[in-house]
PDB file of C-alpha atoms and ligand atoms in Angstrom:
ATOM      1  CA  UNK W  54     105.289 -44.874 162.649  1.00 91.00           C
ATOM      2  CA  UNK W  55     107.280 -47.985 162.288  1.00 93.00           C
ATOM      3  CA  UNK W  56     105.546 -50.161 159.118  1.00 96.00           C
ATOM      4  CA  UNK W  57     105.156 -53.652 159.174  1.00 97.00           C
ATOM      5  CA  UNK W  58     103.507 -56.160 156.705  1.00 97.00           C
ATOM      6  CA  UNK W  59     100.008 -56.192 156.609  1.00 98.00           C
ATOM      7  CA  UNK W  60      96.119 -54.532 158.622  1.00 98.00           C
ATOM      8  CA  UNK W  61      93.616 -56.471 159.088  1.00 98.00           C
ATOM      9  CA  UNK W  62      90.905 -54.456 157.578  1.00 98.00           C
ATOM     10  CA  UNK W  63      86.793 -55.160 157.655  1.00 98.00           C
ATOM     11  CA  UNK W  64      88.447 -59.039 157.498  1.00 98.00           C
ATOM     12  CA  UNK W  65      91.262 -59.276 155.426  1.00 98.00           C
ATOM     13  CA  UNK W  66      94.971 -58.800 155.504  1.00 98.00           C
ATOM     14  CA  UNK W  67      95.633 -56.010 153.530  1.00 98.00           C
ATOM     15  CA  UNK W  68      99.322 -54.887 153.325  1.00 98.00           C
ATOM     16  CA  UNK W  69     100.346 -52.251 155.319  1.00 98.00           C
ATOM     17  CA  UNK W  70     100.560 -49.261 152.163  1.00 97.00           C
ATOM     18  CA  UNK W  71      96.785 -50.076 151.061  1.00 98.00           C
ATOM     19  CA  UNK W  72      94.562 -49.486 154.556  1.00 98.00           C
ATOM     20  CA  UNK W  73      92.735 -46.759 153.262  1.00 97.00           C
ATOM     21  CA  UNK W  74      89.976 -45.330 153.697  1.00 97.00           C
ATOM     22  CA  UNK W  75      87.540 -42.672 152.208  1.00 97.00           C
ATOM     23  CA  UNK W  76      87.756 -38.336 152.337  1.00 97.00           C
ATOM     24  CA  UNK W  77      84.540 -38.932 152.746  1.00 97.00           C
ATOM     25  CA  UNK W  78      84.363 -41.140 155.680  1.00 98.00           C
ATOM     26  CA  UNK W  79      82.211 -39.709 158.506  1.00 98.00           C
ATOM     27  CA  UNK W  80      84.204 -40.667 161.616  1.00 98.00           C
ATOM     28  CA  UNK W  81      87.486 -38.958 160.199  1.00 98.00           C
ATOM     29  CA  UNK W  82      84.664 -35.513 160.304  1.00 98.00           C
ATOM     30  CA  UNK W  83      82.721 -36.666 163.455  1.00 97.00           C
ATOM     31  CA  UNK W  84      85.265 -38.174 165.781  1.00 97.00           C
ATOM     32  CA  UNK W  85      82.685 -40.610 165.526  1.00 98.00           C
ATOM     33  CA  UNK W  86      84.619 -44.490 166.452  1.00 98.00           C
ATOM     34  CA  UNK W  87      86.059 -46.566 168.956  1.00 98.00           C
ATOM     35  CA  UNK W  88      89.870 -48.027 169.747  1.00 98.00           C
ATOM     36  CA  UNK W  89      91.761 -50.133 171.544  1.00 98.00           C
ATOM     37  CA  UNK W  90      95.279 -49.387 172.687  1.00 98.00           C
ATOM     38  CA  UNK W  91      96.811 -53.261 173.490  1.00 98.00           C
ATOM     39  CA  UNK W  92     100.459 -54.053 173.422  1.00 98.00           C
ATOM     40  CA  UNK W  93     101.951 -58.356 172.670  1.00 98.00           C
ATOM     41  CA  UNK W  94     104.828 -58.860 174.717  1.00 97.00           C
ATOM     42  CA  UNK W  95     108.237 -61.468 174.242  1.00 96.00           C
ATOM     43  CA  UNK W  96     107.794 -64.553 176.330  1.00 96.00           C
ATOM     44  CA  UNK W  97     109.338 -67.794 176.313  1.00 95.00           C
ATOM     45  CA  UNK W  98     105.642 -68.903 175.449  1.00 94.00           C
ATOM     46  CA  UNK W  99     106.025 -66.976 172.000  1.00 95.00           C
ATOM     47  CA  UNK W 100     104.125 -62.988 171.603  1.00 97.00           C
ATOM     48  CA  UNK W 101     101.826 -63.085 174.089  1.00 98.00           C
ATOM     49  CA  UNK W 102      98.801 -60.125 173.873  1.00 98.00           C
ATOM     50  CA  UNK W 103      98.043 -58.776 177.008  1.00 98.00           C
ATOM     51  CA  UNK W 104      94.555 -59.120 178.777  1.00 98.00           C
ATOM     52  CA  UNK W 105      93.314 -58.855 175.090  1.00 98.00           C
ATOM     53  CA  UNK W 106      89.315 -60.061 175.285  1.00 98.00           C
ATOM     54  CA  UNK W 107      89.105 -56.746 178.269  1.00 98.00           C
ATOM     55  CA  UNK W 108      90.344 -54.720 175.352  1.00 98.00           C
ATOM     56  CA  UNK W 109      88.194 -56.437 174.133  1.00 98.00           C
ATOM     57  CA  UNK W 110      85.607 -56.012 175.780  1.00 98.00           C
ATOM     58  CA  UNK W 111      86.305 -51.674 176.643  1.00 98.00           C
ATOM     59  CA  UNK W 112      86.210 -51.512 173.215  1.00 98.00           C
ATOM     60  CA  UNK W 113      82.767 -53.536 172.561  1.00 98.00           C
ATOM     61  CA  UNK W 114      82.214 -50.662 175.396  1.00 98.00           C
ATOM     62  CA  UNK W 115      82.598 -47.925 173.976  1.00 98.00           C
ATOM     63  CA  UNK W 116      80.653 -48.572 170.495  1.00 98.00           C
ATOM     64  CA  UNK W 117      77.706 -49.202 172.413  1.00 98.00           C
ATOM     65  CA  UNK W 118      78.011 -46.030 173.969  1.00 97.00           C
ATOM     66  CA  UNK W 119      78.191 -44.695 170.531  1.00 96.00           C
ATOM     67  CA  UNK W 120      74.981 -46.903 169.596  1.00 96.00           C
ATOM     68  CA  UNK W 121      77.689 -48.418 167.220  1.00 97.00           C
ATOM     69  CA  UNK W 122      77.224 -51.848 166.565  1.00 97.00           C
ATOM     70  CA  UNK W 123      80.509 -54.096 165.325  1.00 98.00           C
ATOM     71  CA  UNK W 124      80.128 -56.786 162.772  1.00 98.00           C
ATOM     72  CA  UNK W 125      82.335 -58.775 163.962  1.00 98.00           C
ATOM     73  CA  UNK W 126      82.352 -60.662 167.467  1.00 98.00           C
ATOM     74  CA  UNK W 127      84.824 -60.254 170.517  1.00 98.00           C
ATOM     75  CA  UNK W 128      86.098 -63.496 169.407  1.00 98.00           C
ATOM     76  CA  UNK W 129      86.641 -63.072 165.681  1.00 98.00           C
ATOM     77  CA  UNK W 130      89.029 -59.873 166.763  1.00 98.00           C
ATOM     78  CA  UNK W 131      90.833 -61.465 169.506  1.00 98.00           C
ATOM     79  CA  UNK W 132      90.808 -64.608 166.391  1.00 98.00           C
ATOM     80  CA  UNK W 133      92.409 -61.717 163.503  1.00 98.00           C
ATOM     81  CA  UNK W 134      94.620 -60.345 166.068  1.00 98.00           C
ATOM     82  CA  UNK W 135      96.138 -63.231 166.398  1.00 98.00           C
ATOM     83  CA  UNK W 136      96.117 -63.029 162.420  1.00 98.00           C
ATOM     84  CA  UNK W 137      97.508 -60.258 162.006  1.00 98.00           C
ATOM     85  CA  UNK W 138     100.712 -60.005 164.819  1.00 97.00           C
ATOM     86  CA  UNK W 139     101.774 -63.625 163.255  1.00 97.00           C
ATOM     87  CA  UNK W 140     101.328 -62.339 160.168  1.00 97.00           C
ATOM     88  CA  UNK W 141     103.589 -59.244 160.732  1.00 97.00           C
ATOM     89  CA  UNK W 142     106.383 -61.678 163.168  1.00 95.00           C
ATOM     90  CA  UNK W 143     106.515 -59.065 166.049  1.00 93.00           C
ATOM     91  CA  UNK W 144     107.491 -61.475 168.568  1.00 92.00           C
ATOM     92  CA  UNK W 145     106.301 -57.592 170.207  1.00 96.00           C
ATOM     93  CA  UNK W 146     104.418 -54.760 169.044  1.00 97.00           C
ATOM     94  CA  UNK W 147     101.387 -52.271 170.311  1.00 97.00           C
ATOM     95  CA  UNK W 148      97.962 -53.362 168.547  1.00 98.00           C
ATOM     96  CA  UNK W 149      95.841 -50.316 167.688  1.00 98.00           C
ATOM     97  CA  UNK W 150      92.300 -52.279 166.744  1.00 98.00           C
ATOM     98  CA  UNK W 151      89.678 -49.105 165.493  1.00 98.00           C
ATOM     99  CA  UNK W 152      86.581 -48.825 165.053  1.00 98.00           C
ATOM    100  CA  UNK W 153      83.987 -46.372 162.761  1.00 98.00           C
ATOM    101  CA  UNK W 154      81.194 -45.109 160.676  1.00 98.00           C
ATOM    102  CA  UNK W 155      82.908 -45.259 157.056  1.00 98.00           C
ATOM    103  CA  UNK W 156      81.928 -43.972 154.153  1.00 97.00           C
ATOM    104  CA  UNK W 157      78.190 -43.410 153.399  1.00 96.00           C
ATOM    105  CA  UNK W 158      75.722 -40.033 153.790  1.00 95.00           C
ATOM    106  CA  UNK W 159      77.798 -37.401 155.356  1.00 94.00           C
ATOM    107  CA  UNK W 160      74.726 -35.725 158.214  1.00 95.00           C
ATOM    108  CA  UNK W 161      75.723 -36.278 161.863  1.00 95.00           C
ATOM    109  CA  UNK W 162      73.451 -38.767 162.161  1.00 95.00           C
ATOM    110  CA  UNK W 163      75.658 -41.840 162.062  1.00 94.00           C
ATOM    111  CA  UNK W 164      72.057 -43.262 159.720  1.00 92.00           C
ATOM    112  CA  UNK W 165      73.353 -45.029 155.827  1.00 93.00           C
ATOM    113  CA  UNK W 166      77.782 -45.410 157.224  1.00 96.00           C
ATOM    114  CA  UNK W 167      78.926 -48.570 157.044  1.00 97.00           C
ATOM    115  CA  UNK W 168      81.073 -49.801 160.587  1.00 98.00           C
ATOM    116  CA  UNK W 169      84.698 -50.450 159.556  1.00 98.00           C
ATOM    117  CA  UNK W 170      87.182 -52.061 162.101  1.00 98.00           C
ATOM    118  CA  UNK W 171      90.521 -52.461 161.715  1.00 98.00           C
ATOM    119  CA  UNK W 172      93.311 -53.735 163.193  1.00 98.00           C
ATOM    120  CA  UNK W 173      97.196 -52.318 163.069  1.00 98.00           C
ATOM    121  CA  UNK W 174     100.082 -53.769 164.690  1.00 98.00           C
ATOM    122  CA  UNK W 175     103.194 -53.042 164.578  1.00 97.00           C
ATOM    123  CA  UNK W 176     106.404 -51.942 167.507  1.00 96.00           C
ATOM    124  CA  UNK W 177     106.371 -49.012 169.311  1.00 92.00           C
ATOM    125  CA  UNK W 178     108.859 -48.484 172.788  1.00 85.00           C
ATOM    126  CA  UNK W 179     107.875 -46.903 176.079  1.00 81.00           C
ATOM    127  CA  UNK W 180     105.594 -43.970 175.258  1.00 82.00           C
ATOM    128  CA  UNK W 181     106.979 -41.605 178.080  1.00 82.00           C
ATOM    129  CA  UNK W 182     110.362 -42.543 177.293  1.00 83.00           C
ATOM    130  CA  UNK W 183     112.731 -45.411 178.647  1.00 86.00           C
ATOM    131  CA  UNK W 184     114.912 -42.795 180.402  1.00 87.00           C
ATOM    132  CA  UNK W 185     110.786 -41.899 181.783  1.00 88.00           C
ATOM    133  CA  UNK W 186     110.323 -44.403 183.010  1.00 89.00           C
ATOM    134  CA  UNK W 187     113.864 -44.551 184.986  1.00 90.00           C
ATOM    135  CA  UNK W 188     114.516 -41.237 186.444  1.00 94.00           C
ATOM    136  CA  UNK W 189     111.118 -40.083 186.245  1.00 97.00           C
ATOM    137  CA  UNK W 190     108.488 -37.361 184.067  1.00 97.00           C
ATOM    138  CA  UNK W 191     107.732 -34.594 184.792  1.00 98.00           C
ATOM    139  CA  UNK W 192     104.076 -32.942 184.437  1.00 98.00           C
ATOM    140  CA  UNK W 193     101.405 -29.726 184.861  1.00 98.00           C
ATOM    141  CA  UNK W 194      98.201 -29.549 185.547  1.00 98.00           C
ATOM    142  CA  UNK W 195      96.481 -28.413 182.092  1.00 98.00           C
ATOM    143  CA  UNK W 196      95.000 -25.470 181.474  1.00 98.00           C
ATOM    144  CA  UNK W 197      92.744 -28.456 179.735  1.00 98.00           C
ATOM    145  CA  UNK W 198      90.157 -29.534 181.722  1.00 97.00           C
ATOM    146  CA  UNK W 199      88.321 -33.715 181.425  1.00 97.00           C
ATOM    147  CA  UNK W 200      85.559 -34.253 179.387  1.00 96.00           C
ATOM    148  CA  UNK W 201      82.720 -34.258 181.774  1.00 93.00           C
ATOM    149  CA  UNK W 202      80.519 -37.432 181.619  1.00 92.00           C
ATOM    150  CA  UNK W 203      77.527 -35.619 180.035  1.00 94.00           C
ATOM    151  CA  UNK W 204      79.825 -33.866 177.768  1.00 94.00           C
ATOM    152  CA  UNK W 205      81.583 -36.724 175.346  1.00 93.00           C
ATOM    153  CA  UNK W 206      80.862 -40.790 177.886  1.00 94.00           C
ATOM    154  CA  UNK W 207      85.081 -40.846 179.274  1.00 93.00           C
ATOM    155  CA  UNK W 208      84.106 -44.307 179.462  1.00 95.00           C
ATOM    156  CA  UNK W 209      84.221 -44.823 175.858  1.00 97.00           C
ATOM    157  CA  UNK W 210      87.626 -44.920 174.408  1.00 98.00           C
ATOM    158  CA  UNK W 211      85.711 -42.716 171.226  1.00 98.00           C
ATOM    159  CA  UNK W 212      88.310 -41.106 168.891  1.00 98.00           C
ATOM    160  CA  UNK W 213      87.251 -37.489 168.816  1.00 97.00           C
ATOM    161  CA  UNK W 214      87.046 -37.088 172.859  1.00 96.00           C
ATOM    162  CA  UNK W 215      91.023 -37.864 172.310  1.00 97.00           C
ATOM    163  CA  UNK W 216      91.059 -33.877 170.776  1.00 97.00           C
ATOM    164  CA  UNK W 217      90.452 -33.453 174.340  1.00 97.00           C
ATOM    165  CA  UNK W 218      93.852 -35.480 174.634  1.00 98.00           C
ATOM    166  CA  UNK W 219      95.750 -34.164 172.081  1.00 98.00           C
ATOM    167  CA  UNK W 220      95.562 -30.868 173.451  1.00 98.00           C
ATOM    168  CA  UNK W 221      96.889 -31.392 177.085  1.00 98.00           C
ATOM    169  CA  UNK W 222      99.568 -32.735 175.672  1.00 98.00           C
ATOM    170  CA  UNK W 223     100.733 -30.499 173.027  1.00 98.00           C
ATOM    171  CA  UNK W 224     100.736 -27.676 175.676  1.00 98.00           C
ATOM    172  CA  UNK W 225     101.842 -29.624 177.780  1.00 98.00           C
ATOM    173  CA  UNK W 226     105.353 -30.807 176.004  1.00 98.00           C
ATOM    174  CA  UNK W 227     104.530 -26.373 174.307  1.00 98.00           C
ATOM    175  CA  UNK W 228     105.623 -25.428 178.433  1.00 98.00           C
ATOM    176  CA  UNK W 229     108.659 -28.279 177.970  1.00 98.00           C
ATOM    177  CA  UNK W 230     106.812 -30.846 180.373  1.00 98.00           C
ATOM    178  CA  UNK W 231     106.463 -34.545 179.138  1.00 97.00           C
ATOM    179  CA  UNK W 232     102.772 -34.389 179.787  1.00 98.00           C
ATOM    180  CA  UNK W 233      99.507 -33.049 180.529  1.00 98.00           C
ATOM    181  CA  UNK W 234      97.182 -33.288 183.738  1.00 98.00           C
ATOM    182  CA  UNK W 235      93.706 -32.995 183.533  1.00 98.00           C
ATOM    183  CA  UNK W 236      91.978 -32.476 186.814  1.00 98.00           C
ATOM    184  CA  UNK W 237      87.256 -31.881 185.893  1.00 97.00           C
ATOM    185  CA  UNK W 238      85.096 -28.838 185.474  1.00 96.00           C
ATOM    186  CA  UNK W 239      85.086 -29.165 189.994  1.00 96.00           C
ATOM    187  CA  UNK W 240      88.895 -29.199 190.481  1.00 97.00           C
ATOM    188  CA  UNK W 241      89.702 -32.944 190.979  1.00 98.00           C
ATOM    189  CA  UNK W 242      92.869 -35.275 189.426  1.00 98.00           C
ATOM    190  CA  UNK W 243      91.173 -37.005 186.408  1.00 98.00           C
ATOM    191  CA  UNK W 244      93.813 -38.610 184.555  1.00 97.00           C
ATOM    192  CA  UNK W 245      96.439 -37.687 181.867  1.00 98.00           C
ATOM    193  CA  UNK W 246      95.564 -37.636 177.395  1.00 97.00           C
ATOM    194  CA  UNK W 247      95.905 -41.201 177.870  1.00 97.00           C
ATOM    195  CA  UNK W 248      97.327 -42.845 181.804  1.00 98.00           C
ATOM    196  CA  UNK W 249      96.407 -42.886 184.539  1.00 98.00           C
ATOM    197  CA  UNK W 250      96.909 -42.265 187.530  1.00 98.00           C
ATOM    198  CA  UNK W 251      98.318 -43.029 191.403  1.00 98.00           C
ATOM    199  CA  UNK W 252      99.592 -41.025 194.676  1.00 98.00           C
ATOM    200  CA  UNK W 253     101.519 -42.310 197.109  1.00 98.00           C
ATOM    201  CA  UNK W 254     100.897 -41.388 200.904  1.00 98.00           C
ATOM    202  CA  UNK W 255     101.671 -42.358 203.787  1.00 98.00           C
ATOM    203  CA  UNK W 256     103.064 -45.911 202.378  1.00 97.00           C
ATOM    204  CA  UNK W 257      99.052 -46.177 200.829  1.00 98.00           C
ATOM    205  CA  UNK W 258      98.304 -45.874 197.201  1.00 98.00           C
ATOM    206  CA  UNK W 259      95.506 -43.472 196.319  1.00 98.00           C
ATOM    207  CA  UNK W 260      93.781 -43.017 192.625  1.00 98.00           C
ATOM    208  CA  UNK W 261      90.823 -41.639 191.502  1.00 98.00           C
ATOM    209  CA  UNK W 262      87.643 -43.219 191.194  1.00 97.00           C
ATOM    210  CA  UNK W 263      86.627 -44.544 188.407  1.00 95.00           C
ATOM    211  CA  UNK W 264      83.199 -41.598 188.249  1.00 94.00           C
ATOM    212  CA  UNK W 265      86.148 -38.580 187.440  1.00 95.00           C
ATOM    213  CA  UNK W 266      85.738 -39.119 184.217  1.00 95.00           C
ATOM    214  CA  UNK W 267      88.637 -41.355 183.703  1.00 97.00           C
ATOM    215  CA  UNK W 268      89.127 -44.016 181.411  1.00 97.00           C
ATOM    216  CA  UNK W 269      88.602 -47.410 183.132  1.00 97.00           C
ATOM    217  CA  UNK W 270      91.788 -47.758 182.433  1.00 98.00           C
ATOM    218  CA  UNK W 271      92.982 -51.514 181.927  1.00 98.00           C
ATOM    219  CA  UNK W 272      96.562 -50.438 183.427  1.00 98.00           C
ATOM    220  CA  UNK W 273      95.074 -50.057 186.336  1.00 98.00           C
ATOM    221  CA  UNK W 274      93.311 -52.145 187.193  1.00 98.00           C
ATOM    222  CA  UNK W 275      96.236 -54.686 186.596  1.00 98.00           C
ATOM    223  CA  UNK W 276      98.499 -52.145 188.962  1.00 98.00           C
ATOM    224  CA  UNK W 277      95.544 -52.916 191.983  1.00 98.00           C
ATOM    225  CA  UNK W 278      95.440 -55.885 191.773  1.00 98.00           C
ATOM    226  CA  UNK W 279      99.612 -55.948 192.335  1.00 98.00           C
ATOM    227  CA  UNK W 280      99.657 -53.292 194.751  1.00 98.00           C
ATOM    228  CA  UNK W 281      96.734 -55.803 196.750  1.00 98.00           C
ATOM    229  CA  UNK W 282      99.293 -59.239 196.588  1.00 98.00           C
ATOM    230  CA  UNK W 283     102.222 -56.761 197.383  1.00 98.00           C
ATOM    231  CA  UNK W 284     100.529 -55.860 200.509  1.00 98.00           C
ATOM    232  CA  UNK W 285      99.851 -52.256 200.197  1.00 98.00           C
ATOM    233  CA  UNK W 286      96.304 -50.842 200.821  1.00 98.00           C
ATOM    234  CA  UNK W 287      94.805 -49.524 197.912  1.00 98.00           C
ATOM    235  CA  UNK W 288      92.104 -46.144 197.965  1.00 98.00           C
ATOM    236  CA  UNK W 289      89.354 -45.377 195.050  1.00 98.00           C
ATOM    237  CA  UNK W 290      89.494 -41.670 196.511  1.00 98.00           C
ATOM    238  CA  UNK W 291      88.852 -38.014 195.355  1.00 98.00           C
ATOM    239  CA  UNK W 292      92.114 -35.788 194.650  1.00 98.00           C
ATOM    240  CA  UNK W 293      93.264 -32.389 194.292  1.00 98.00           C
ATOM    241  CA  UNK W 294      95.962 -30.758 192.946  1.00 98.00           C
ATOM    242  CA  UNK W 295      97.522 -30.564 196.132  1.00 98.00           C
ATOM    243  CA  UNK W 296      97.825 -34.146 196.694  1.00 98.00           C
ATOM    244  CA  UNK W 297     100.273 -34.346 193.726  1.00 98.00           C
ATOM    245  CA  UNK W 298     102.242 -31.612 195.269  1.00 98.00           C
ATOM    246  CA  UNK W 299     102.054 -32.993 198.284  1.00 98.00           C
ATOM    247  CA  UNK W 300     102.367 -36.740 197.343  1.00 98.00           C
ATOM    248  CA  UNK W 301     105.766 -39.281 198.619  1.00 98.00           C
ATOM    249  CA  UNK W 302     105.160 -41.016 194.942  1.00 98.00           C
ATOM    250  CA  UNK W 303     103.118 -39.739 191.641  1.00 98.00           C
ATOM    251  CA  UNK W 304     102.752 -42.209 189.051  1.00 98.00           C
ATOM    252  CA  UNK W 305     100.557 -43.020 185.085  1.00 98.00           C
ATOM    253  CA  UNK W 306      99.909 -46.082 183.910  1.00 98.00           C
ATOM    254  CA  UNK W 307      98.521 -47.147 180.482  1.00 97.00           C
ATOM    255  CA  UNK W 308      99.338 -49.662 178.061  1.00 97.00           C
ATOM    256  CA  UNK W 309     101.224 -47.018 175.847  1.00 95.00           C
ATOM    257  CA  UNK W 310     103.412 -45.822 179.339  1.00 95.00           C
ATOM    258  CA  UNK W 311     103.256 -48.959 181.289  1.00 97.00           C
ATOM    259  CA  UNK W 312     104.613 -48.082 184.429  1.00 97.00           C
ATOM    260  CA  UNK W 313     105.932 -44.083 185.163  1.00 97.00           C
ATOM    261  CA  UNK W 314     106.903 -41.527 188.178  1.00 98.00           C
ATOM    262  CA  UNK W 315     106.132 -38.574 187.840  1.00 98.00           C
ATOM    263  CA  UNK W 316     109.189 -36.629 188.784  1.00 98.00           C
ATOM    264  CA  UNK W 317     107.434 -33.752 189.076  1.00 98.00           C
ATOM    265  CA  UNK W 318     104.211 -31.798 189.246  1.00 98.00           C
ATOM    266  CA  UNK W 319     104.395 -28.304 188.492  1.00 98.00           C
ATOM    267  CA  UNK W 320     107.183 -27.927 188.507  1.00 98.00           C
ATOM    268  CA  UNK W 321     107.523 -28.633 192.437  1.00 98.00           C
ATOM    269  CA  UNK W 322     109.599 -32.232 193.009  1.00 98.00           C
ATOM    270  CA  UNK W 323     107.925 -34.766 194.144  1.00 97.00           C
ATOM    271  CA  UNK W 324     111.299 -37.893 193.125  1.00 97.00           C
ATOM    272  CA  UNK W 325     111.128 -40.909 191.878  1.00 97.00           C
ATOM    273  CA  UNK W 326     110.084 -43.788 195.181  1.00 97.00           C
ATOM    274  CA  UNK W 327     109.820 -46.629 196.013  1.00 98.00           C
ATOM    275  CA  UNK W 328     106.998 -48.064 196.069  1.00 98.00           C
ATOM    276  CA  UNK W 329     106.957 -46.782 192.226  1.00 98.00           C
ATOM    277  CA  UNK W 330     109.928 -49.081 191.015  1.00 98.00           C
ATOM    278  CA  UNK W 331     108.789 -51.927 192.734  1.00 98.00           C
ATOM    279  CA  UNK W 332     105.897 -51.507 190.944  1.00 98.00           C
ATOM    280  CA  UNK W 333     106.865 -50.806 187.780  1.00 98.00           C
ATOM    281  CA  UNK W 334     108.281 -54.401 188.012  1.00 97.00           C
ATOM    282  CA  UNK W 335     105.865 -56.103 188.893  1.00 98.00           C
ATOM    283  CA  UNK W 336     104.241 -55.076 186.379  1.00 98.00           C
ATOM    284  CA  UNK W 337     106.707 -55.801 183.474  1.00 97.00           C
ATOM    285  CA  UNK W 338     107.264 -59.118 185.539  1.00 98.00           C
ATOM    286  CA  UNK W 339     103.624 -59.751 185.032  1.00 98.00           C
ATOM    287  CA  UNK W 340     103.408 -58.603 180.535  1.00 98.00           C
ATOM    288  CA  UNK W 341     106.481 -60.269 179.930  1.00 97.00           C
ATOM    289  CA  UNK W 342     105.425 -63.767 181.037  1.00 96.00           C
ATOM    290  CA  UNK W 343     107.784 -63.966 184.134  1.00 96.00           C
ATOM    291  CA  UNK W 344     105.638 -63.921 187.419  1.00 96.00           C
ATOM    292  CA  UNK W 345     103.331 -67.641 186.754  1.00 94.00           C
ATOM    293  CA  UNK W 346     100.313 -66.324 188.940  1.00 96.00           C
ATOM    294  CA  UNK W 347      99.426 -63.810 186.575  1.00 96.00           C
ATOM    295  CA  UNK W 348      99.576 -66.099 184.240  1.00 96.00           C
ATOM    296  CA  UNK W 349      95.687 -66.225 182.583  1.00 97.00           C
ATOM    297  CA  UNK W 350      96.239 -62.515 181.673  1.00 98.00           C
ATOM    298  CA  UNK W 351      98.779 -62.821 178.985  1.00 98.00           C
ATOM    299  CA  UNK W 352      97.316 -64.398 175.410  1.00 98.00           C
ATOM    300  CA  UNK W 353      99.682 -66.356 173.506  1.00 97.00           C
ATOM    301  CA  UNK W 354      99.732 -66.074 169.907  1.00 96.00           C
ATOM    302  CA  UNK W 355     100.925 -69.086 167.907  1.00 92.00           C
ATOM    303  CA  UNK W 356     103.480 -68.374 164.937  1.00 86.00           C
ATOM    304  CA  UNK W 357     105.573 -70.027 162.670  1.00 76.00           C
ATOM    305  CA  UNK W 358     108.767 -70.084 165.487  1.00 63.00           C
ATOM    306  CA  UNK W 359     106.353 -70.946 168.578  1.00 56.00           C
ATOM    307  CA  UNK W 360     104.433 -74.054 168.819  1.00 53.00           C
ATOM    308  CA  UNK W 361     100.701 -73.660 168.368  1.00 49.00           C
ATOM    309  CA  UNK W 362      98.960 -73.008 172.310  1.00 48.00           C
ATOM    310  CA  UNK W 363      95.805 -71.066 172.852  1.00 43.00           C
TER     311      UNK W 363
HETATM  312  N1  PMP R 680      93.168 -42.577 179.733  1.00 92.68           N
HETATM  313  C1  PMP R 680      92.997 -42.466 179.185  1.00 92.68           C
HETATM  314  C2  PMP R 680      92.400 -40.928 178.527  1.00 92.68           C
HETATM  315  C3  PMP R 680      93.895 -43.469 178.722  1.00 92.68           C
HETATM  316  O1  PMP R 680      94.444 -43.083 177.080  1.00 92.68           O
HETATM  317  C4  PMP R 680      94.455 -44.605 179.072  1.00 92.68           C
HETATM  318  C5  PMP R 680      95.108 -45.403 177.489  1.00 92.68           C
HETATM  319  N2  PMP R 680      93.892 -46.168 177.461  1.00 92.68           N
HETATM  320  C6  PMP R 680      93.977 -44.894 179.754  1.00 92.68           C
HETATM  321  C7  PMP R 680      94.031 -43.574 180.210  1.00 92.68           C
HETATM  322  C8  PMP R 680      95.121 -45.730 180.421  1.00 92.68           C
HETATM  323  O2  PMP R 680      93.883 -47.059 179.951  1.00 92.68           O
HETATM  324  P1  PMP R 680      94.630 -48.662 179.704  1.00 92.68           P
HETATM  325  O3  PMP R 680      96.134 -49.137 180.933  1.00 92.68           O
HETATM  326  O4  PMP R 680      93.628 -49.509 179.346  1.00 92.68           O
HETATM  327  O5  PMP R 680      95.668 -48.669 178.062  1.00 92.68           O
END
């Protein structure tokens, strides 16, 4: 992780090295936190956070599912994010807000624990690599099932649920693949450890519905909008693993990953297709502020180098 100057911690900007937690922190023991992964891009108007309000809304939803009362309103967290980006002075960065049950009681119930909120911002390149974005990534269907809706709520971007993702990613990397794909208990395609999945078949985009144990991805939603605007049909439908093997094209999407072509699944070659590359380009144009039709999704940050603009 590349360090930056400041971290926003419970209402204050503190030095990177001072943003510490106690070892008795509830979330460290039980994974009782919620978080977001957001990107800020360098645009002509200055640094611009992509769909910041939507990410903060998902953070609120995640907190609600965990019975957690966030001590800051959405607008306060939005301002805090702006303040942090301006303080760290990076033209583009990854933003990681996390809210968690802090230090108080060590019982599994959360009573008696404060809710702490932290926001980090630091530079982070393409999650699955620049090369992967161009030539495609290799994937394997994980032996780990995606958690079911009554196991841990997948709708919440909760820290504890990422043990599921960590196991799948680690298994895939150890086996020599770039990324894992997780299936539900019934064998339907869910999502990747940190990405949603799309398949192209006969010119139509197919992606699992929200009920298939997926995180309601903001990139997924963005890509659905962009694909429809480009004239493609998009269907949210159940997919099985052979739909991946026999796809004309397949790709993964996520804030960290952006749009990454899947060039192989379980050693069945798919290759990198034109619709994937078209959507990848469309996505990069939108997030970098090169397509004015979607400029409402960009939350421009006022910094010392850019005029105040909200
Ligand atoms: N699924 C999972 C399990 C994820 O962790 C992520 C990353 N947040 C995604 C999908 C993609 O979501 P988003 O596009 O909002 O980053």
